[in-house]
Amino acid sequence: YLLLAKFPRADAIAPGTDVRVAGVKVGSVTDVKVNPETLRADVKLTVSRTLALPLDSTAKIQADGLLGGNYVFIEPGGDPENLPTDGSGTFEYTRGSVDILRLLIDAVTAAGGGGVEEPQETTP
Protein backbone atom coordinates (compact mmCIF):
# COMPACT_ATOMS: atom_id res chain seq x y z
CA TYR A 1 0.00 0.00 0.00
CA LEU A 2 1.03 3.60 -0.56
CA LEU A 3 2.22 5.97 2.18
CA LEU A 4 3.49 9.56 2.11
CA ALA A 5 6.36 10.99 4.15
CA LYS A 6 7.27 14.69 4.12
CA PHE A 7 10.95 15.30 4.85
CA PRO A 8 12.90 18.54 5.35
CA ARG A 9 15.79 16.84 3.45
CA ALA A 10 15.72 13.75 1.25
CA ASP A 11 19.35 13.45 0.12
CA ALA A 12 20.17 10.31 -1.90
CA ILE A 13 16.55 9.11 -1.87
CA ALA A 14 15.12 8.17 -5.28
CA PRO A 15 12.59 5.76 -6.74
CA GLY A 16 13.71 2.24 -5.90
CA THR A 17 15.35 3.18 -2.58
CA ASP A 18 14.68 0.59 0.14
CA VAL A 19 12.10 1.08 2.88
CA ARG A 20 13.03 -0.95 5.97
CA VAL A 21 11.57 -1.93 9.32
CA ALA A 22 13.88 -3.58 11.88
CA GLY A 23 16.58 -3.74 9.20
CA VAL A 24 14.37 -5.77 6.83
CA LYS A 25 13.25 -4.47 3.43
CA VAL A 26 9.45 -4.08 3.46
CA GLY A 27 8.97 -1.79 0.49
CA SER A 28 10.51 0.88 -1.70
CA VAL A 29 10.34 4.55 -2.61
CA THR A 30 8.14 5.17 -5.67
CA ASP A 31 8.40 8.96 -6.08
CA VAL A 32 10.27 11.99 -4.71
CA LYS A 33 9.15 15.56 -5.40
CA VAL A 34 9.47 18.99 -3.82
CA ASN A 35 6.11 20.23 -2.58
CA PRO A 36 5.86 23.81 -3.98
CA GLU A 37 3.70 24.97 -1.06
CA THR A 38 5.76 23.59 1.84
CA LEU A 39 9.18 23.34 0.12
CA ARG A 40 9.61 19.93 1.74
CA ALA A 41 10.38 16.67 -0.03
CA ASP A 42 7.25 14.57 -0.53
CA VAL A 43 8.36 10.94 -0.67
CA LYS A 44 5.87 8.27 -1.73
CA LEU A 45 6.53 4.80 -0.35
CA THR A 46 5.01 1.43 -1.06
CA VAL A 47 4.94 -0.99 1.85
CA SER A 48 3.93 -4.64 2.02
CA ARG A 49 0.20 -5.10 2.72
CA THR A 50 1.08 -7.67 5.38
CA LEU A 51 2.60 -4.90 7.50
CA ALA A 52 0.29 -2.92 9.81
CA LEU A 53 2.10 0.24 10.90
CA PRO A 54 0.92 2.11 14.02
CA LEU A 55 -0.44 5.61 13.38
CA ASP A 56 2.41 7.25 15.32
CA SER A 57 5.22 5.50 13.42
CA THR A 58 8.20 7.61 12.33
CA ALA A 59 9.84 7.68 8.89
CA LYS A 60 13.55 8.53 8.97
CA ILE A 61 16.23 8.74 6.32
CA GLN A 62 19.21 6.69 7.46
CA ALA A 63 22.68 6.23 6.00
CA ASP A 64 23.63 2.69 5.06
CA GLY A 65 27.15 2.97 6.53
CA LEU A 66 29.67 5.75 5.95
CA LEU A 67 30.07 5.11 2.23
CA GLY A 68 26.72 3.49 1.47
CA GLY A 69 23.56 5.09 0.19
CA ASN A 70 20.53 6.12 2.19
CA TYR A 71 17.30 4.26 2.88
CA VAL A 72 13.98 5.05 4.56
CA PHE A 73 13.76 3.52 8.04
CA ILE A 74 10.32 3.17 9.59
CA GLU A 75 10.31 3.11 13.37
CA PRO A 76 6.98 1.65 14.51
CA GLY A 77 5.09 3.58 17.17
CA GLY A 78 2.79 2.28 19.88
CA ASP A 79 -0.59 3.67 18.83
CA PRO A 80 -3.34 1.01 18.76
CA GLU A 81 -4.65 2.51 15.48
CA ASN A 82 -2.78 1.85 12.24
CA LEU A 83 -1.92 4.05 9.26
CA PRO A 84 -4.59 3.70 6.57
CA THR A 85 -3.83 1.20 3.81
CA ASP A 86 -6.02 2.93 1.19
CA GLY A 87 -3.21 5.18 -0.07
CA SER A 88 -4.08 8.14 2.17
CA GLY A 89 -1.63 7.33 4.98
CA THR A 90 0.83 10.08 5.85
CA PHE A 91 3.58 9.96 8.45
CA GLU A 92 3.06 12.69 11.03
CA TYR A 93 6.63 12.31 12.28
CA THR A 94 9.67 12.34 10.00
CA ARG A 95 13.38 13.02 10.22
CA GLY A 96 15.33 13.96 7.12
CA SER A 97 18.81 12.95 6.09
CA VAL A 98 21.87 14.05 8.00
CA ASP A 99 24.75 15.68 6.13
CA ILE A 100 27.64 13.53 7.41
CA LEU A 101 30.31 15.65 5.72
CA ARG A 102 28.92 18.80 7.40
CA LEU A 103 28.97 17.01 10.79
CA LEU A 104 32.61 15.99 10.32
CA ILE A 105 33.64 19.51 9.30
CA ASP A 106 31.80 20.97 12.29
CA ALA A 107 33.44 18.46 14.64
CA VAL A 108 36.94 19.24 13.33
CA THR A 109 36.29 22.97 13.55
CA ALA A 110 34.95 22.68 17.10
CA ALA A 111 38.04 20.67 18.11
CA GLY A 112 40.28 23.52 17.01
CA GLY A 113 41.52 21.93 13.80
CA GLY A 114 39.50 24.10 11.48
CA GLY A 115 41.88 26.90 10.80
CA VAL A 116 45.52 27.85 10.41
CA GLU A 117 46.95 29.92 13.20
CA GLU A 118 48.86 33.04 12.34
CA PRO A 119 52.46 33.06 13.67
CA GLN A 120 52.96 35.30 16.66
CA GLU A 121 55.55 38.06 16.43
CA THR A 122 58.14 38.02 19.17
CA THR A 123 60.47 40.79 20.21
CA PRO A 124 64.03 39.89 21.14
GROMACS .gro file of N, CA and C in nm, residues 1-5 7 19-28 43-60 72-94:
model
  171
    1TYR      N    1   0.084  -0.118   0.000
    1TYR     CA    2   0.000   0.000   0.000
    1TYR      C    3   0.087   0.123   0.000
    2LEU      N    4   0.030   0.235  -0.039
    2LEU     CA    5   0.103   0.360  -0.056
    2LEU      C    6   0.097   0.445   0.071
    3LEU      N    7   0.212   0.504   0.106
    3LEU     CA    8   0.222   0.597   0.218
    3LEU      C    9   0.298   0.721   0.173
    4LEU      N   10   0.280   0.832   0.243
    4LEU     CA   11   0.349   0.956   0.211
    4LEU      C   12   0.427   1.003   0.333
    5ALA      N   13   0.552   1.041   0.310
    5ALA     CA   14   0.636   1.099   0.415
    5ALA      C   15   0.688   1.233   0.365
    7PHE      N   16   0.965   1.511   0.421
    7PHE     CA   17   1.095   1.530   0.485
    7PHE      C   18   1.149   1.671   0.461
   19VAL      N   19   1.282   0.070   0.167
   19VAL     CA   20   1.210   0.108   0.288
   19VAL      C   21   1.226  -0.011   0.382
   20ARG      N   22   1.273   0.014   0.505
   20ARG     CA   23   1.303  -0.095   0.597
   20ARG      C   24   1.237  -0.076   0.733
   21VAL      N   25   1.203  -0.188   0.793
   21VAL     CA   26   1.157  -0.193   0.932
   21VAL      C   27   1.242  -0.298   1.000
   22ALA      N   28   1.303  -0.265   1.113
   22ALA     CA   29   1.388  -0.358   1.188
   22ALA      C   30   1.500  -0.414   1.100
   23GLY      N   31   1.549  -0.333   1.006
   23GLY     CA   32   1.658  -0.374   0.920
   23GLY      C   33   1.617  -0.462   0.802
   24VAL      N   34   1.487  -0.489   0.788
   24VAL     CA   35   1.437  -0.577   0.683
   24VAL      C   36   1.364  -0.494   0.579
   25LYS      N   37   1.394  -0.519   0.450
   25LYS     CA   38   1.325  -0.447   0.343
   25LYS      C   39   1.178  -0.487   0.341
   26VAL      N   40   1.090  -0.385   0.348
   26VAL     CA   41   0.945  -0.408   0.346
   26VAL      C   42   0.877  -0.332   0.234
   27GLY      N   43   0.954  -0.257   0.156
   27GLY     CA   44   0.897  -0.179   0.049
   27GLY      C   45   1.003  -0.096  -0.020
   28SER      N   46   0.957   0.002  -0.099
   28SER     CA   47   1.051   0.088  -0.170
   28SER      C   48   0.989   0.225  -0.195
   43VAL      N   49   0.784   1.224  -0.026
   43VAL     CA   50   0.836   1.094  -0.067
   43VAL      C   51   0.724   0.992  -0.057
   44LYS      N   52   0.690   0.931  -0.172
   44LYS     CA   53   0.587   0.827  -0.173
   44LYS      C   54   0.656   0.692  -0.156
   45LEU      N   55   0.598   0.611  -0.067
   45LEU     CA   56   0.653   0.480  -0.035
   45LEU      C   57   0.548   0.373  -0.059
   46THR      N   58   0.590   0.258  -0.106
   46THR     CA   59   0.501   0.143  -0.106
   46THR      C   60   0.554   0.046  -0.002
   47VAL      N   61   0.460  -0.008   0.075
   47VAL     CA   62   0.494  -0.099   0.185
   47VAL      C   63   0.408  -0.224   0.171
   48SER      N   64   0.464  -0.337   0.210
   48SER     CA   65   0.393  -0.464   0.202
   48SER      C   66   0.259  -0.458   0.275
   49ARG      N   67   0.155  -0.509   0.212
   49ARG     CA   68   0.020  -0.510   0.272
   49ARG      C   69   0.014  -0.593   0.399
   50THR      N   70   0.108  -0.682   0.418
   50THR     CA   71   0.108  -0.767   0.538
   50THR      C   72   0.158  -0.692   0.662
   51LEU      N   73   0.202  -0.569   0.642
   51LEU     CA   74   0.260  -0.490   0.750
   51LEU      C   75   0.161  -0.384   0.797
   52ALA      N   76   0.117  -0.394   0.923
   52ALA     CA   77   0.029  -0.292   0.981
   52ALA      C   78   0.115  -0.198   1.065
   53LEU      N   79   0.126  -0.073   1.020
   53LEU     CA   80   0.210   0.024   1.090
   53LEU      C   81   0.127   0.112   1.182
   54PRO      N   82   0.165   0.124   1.311
   54PRO     CA   83   0.092   0.211   1.402
   54PRO      C   84   0.087   0.356   1.351
   55LEU      N   85  -0.019   0.425   1.383
   55LEU     CA   86  -0.044   0.561   1.338
   55LEU      C   87   0.069   0.657   1.374
   56ASP      N   88   0.135   0.635   1.487
   56ASP     CA   89   0.241   0.725   1.532
   56ASP      C   90   0.382   0.678   1.493
   57SER      N   91   0.392   0.595   1.390
   57SER     CA   92   0.522   0.550   1.342
   57SER      C   93   0.600   0.668   1.284
   58THR      N   94   0.732   0.656   1.283
   58THR     CA   95   0.820   0.761   1.233
   58THR      C   96   0.894   0.713   1.110
   59ALA      N   97   0.904   0.797   1.008
   59ALA     CA   98   0.984   0.768   0.889
   59ALA      C   99   1.111   0.852   0.899
   60LYS      N  100   1.226   0.785   0.887
   60LYS     CA  101   1.355   0.853   0.897
   60LYS      C  102   1.442   0.814   0.779
   72VAL      N  103   1.502   0.455   0.367
   72VAL     CA  104   1.398   0.505   0.456
   72VAL      C  105   1.376   0.399   0.564
   73PHE      N  106   1.394   0.440   0.689
   73PHE     CA  107   1.376   0.352   0.804
   73PHE      C  108   1.244   0.390   0.871
   74ILE      N  109   1.158   0.293   0.889
   74ILE     CA  110   1.032   0.317   0.959
   74ILE      C  111   1.045   0.262   1.100
   75GLU      N  112   1.029   0.350   1.196
   75GLU     CA  113   1.031   0.311   1.337
   75GLU      C  114   0.886   0.302   1.384
   76PRO      N  115   0.837   0.181   1.410
   76PRO     CA  116   0.698   0.165   1.451
   76PRO      C  117   0.669   0.235   1.584
   77GLY      N  118   0.553   0.294   1.592
   77GLY     CA  119   0.509   0.358   1.717
   77GLY      C  120   0.432   0.260   1.803
   78GLY      N  121   0.355   0.313   1.896
   78GLY     CA  122   0.279   0.228   1.988
   78GLY      C  123   0.129   0.251   1.985
   79ASP      N  124   0.084   0.335   1.892
   79ASP     CA  125  -0.059   0.367   1.883
   79ASP      C  126  -0.138   0.241   1.847
   80PRO      N  127  -0.253   0.219   1.911
   80PRO     CA  128  -0.334   0.101   1.876
   80PRO      C  129  -0.398   0.112   1.737
   81GLU      N  130  -0.411   0.234   1.684
   81GLU     CA  131  -0.465   0.251   1.548
   81GLU      C  132  -0.351   0.246   1.448
   82ASN      N  133  -0.380   0.198   1.328
   82ASN     CA  134  -0.278   0.185   1.224
   82ASN      C  135  -0.295   0.291   1.115
   83LEU      N  136  -0.185   0.317   1.042
   83LEU     CA  137  -0.192   0.405   0.926
   83LEU      C  138  -0.288   0.343   0.825
   84PRO      N  139  -0.366   0.425   0.756
   84PRO     CA  140  -0.459   0.370   0.657
   84PRO      C  141  -0.385   0.302   0.543
   85THR      N  142  -0.444   0.196   0.491
   85THR     CA  143  -0.383   0.120   0.381
   85THR      C  144  -0.449   0.151   0.247
   86ASP      N  145  -0.531   0.257   0.243
   86ASP     CA  146  -0.602   0.293   0.119
   86ASP      C  147  -0.527   0.395   0.033
   87GLY      N  148  -0.400   0.422   0.069
   87GLY     CA  149  -0.321   0.518  -0.007
   87GLY      C  150  -0.324   0.658   0.050
   88SER      N  151  -0.398   0.681   0.158
   88SER     CA  152  -0.408   0.814   0.217
   88SER      C  153  -0.320   0.830   0.341
   89GLY      N  154  -0.246   0.727   0.377
   89GLY     CA  155  -0.163   0.733   0.498
   89GLY      C  156  -0.045   0.826   0.484
   90THR      N  157  -0.029   0.914   0.582
   90THR     CA  158   0.083   1.008   0.585
   90THR      C  159   0.151   1.002   0.721
   91PHE      N  160   0.283   0.995   0.719
   91PHE     CA  161   0.358   0.996   0.845
   91PHE      C  162   0.351   1.136   0.906
   92GLU      N  163   0.309   1.142   1.032
   92GLU     CA  164   0.306   1.269   1.103
   92GLU      C  165   0.446   1.309   1.151
   93TYR      N  166   0.530   1.209   1.174
   93TYR     CA  167   0.663   1.231   1.228
   93TYR      C  168   0.768   1.182   1.129
   94THR      N  169   0.859   1.270   1.090
   94THR     CA  170   0.967   1.234   1.000
   94THR      C  171   1.097   1.298   1.047
   0.00000   0.00000   0.00000
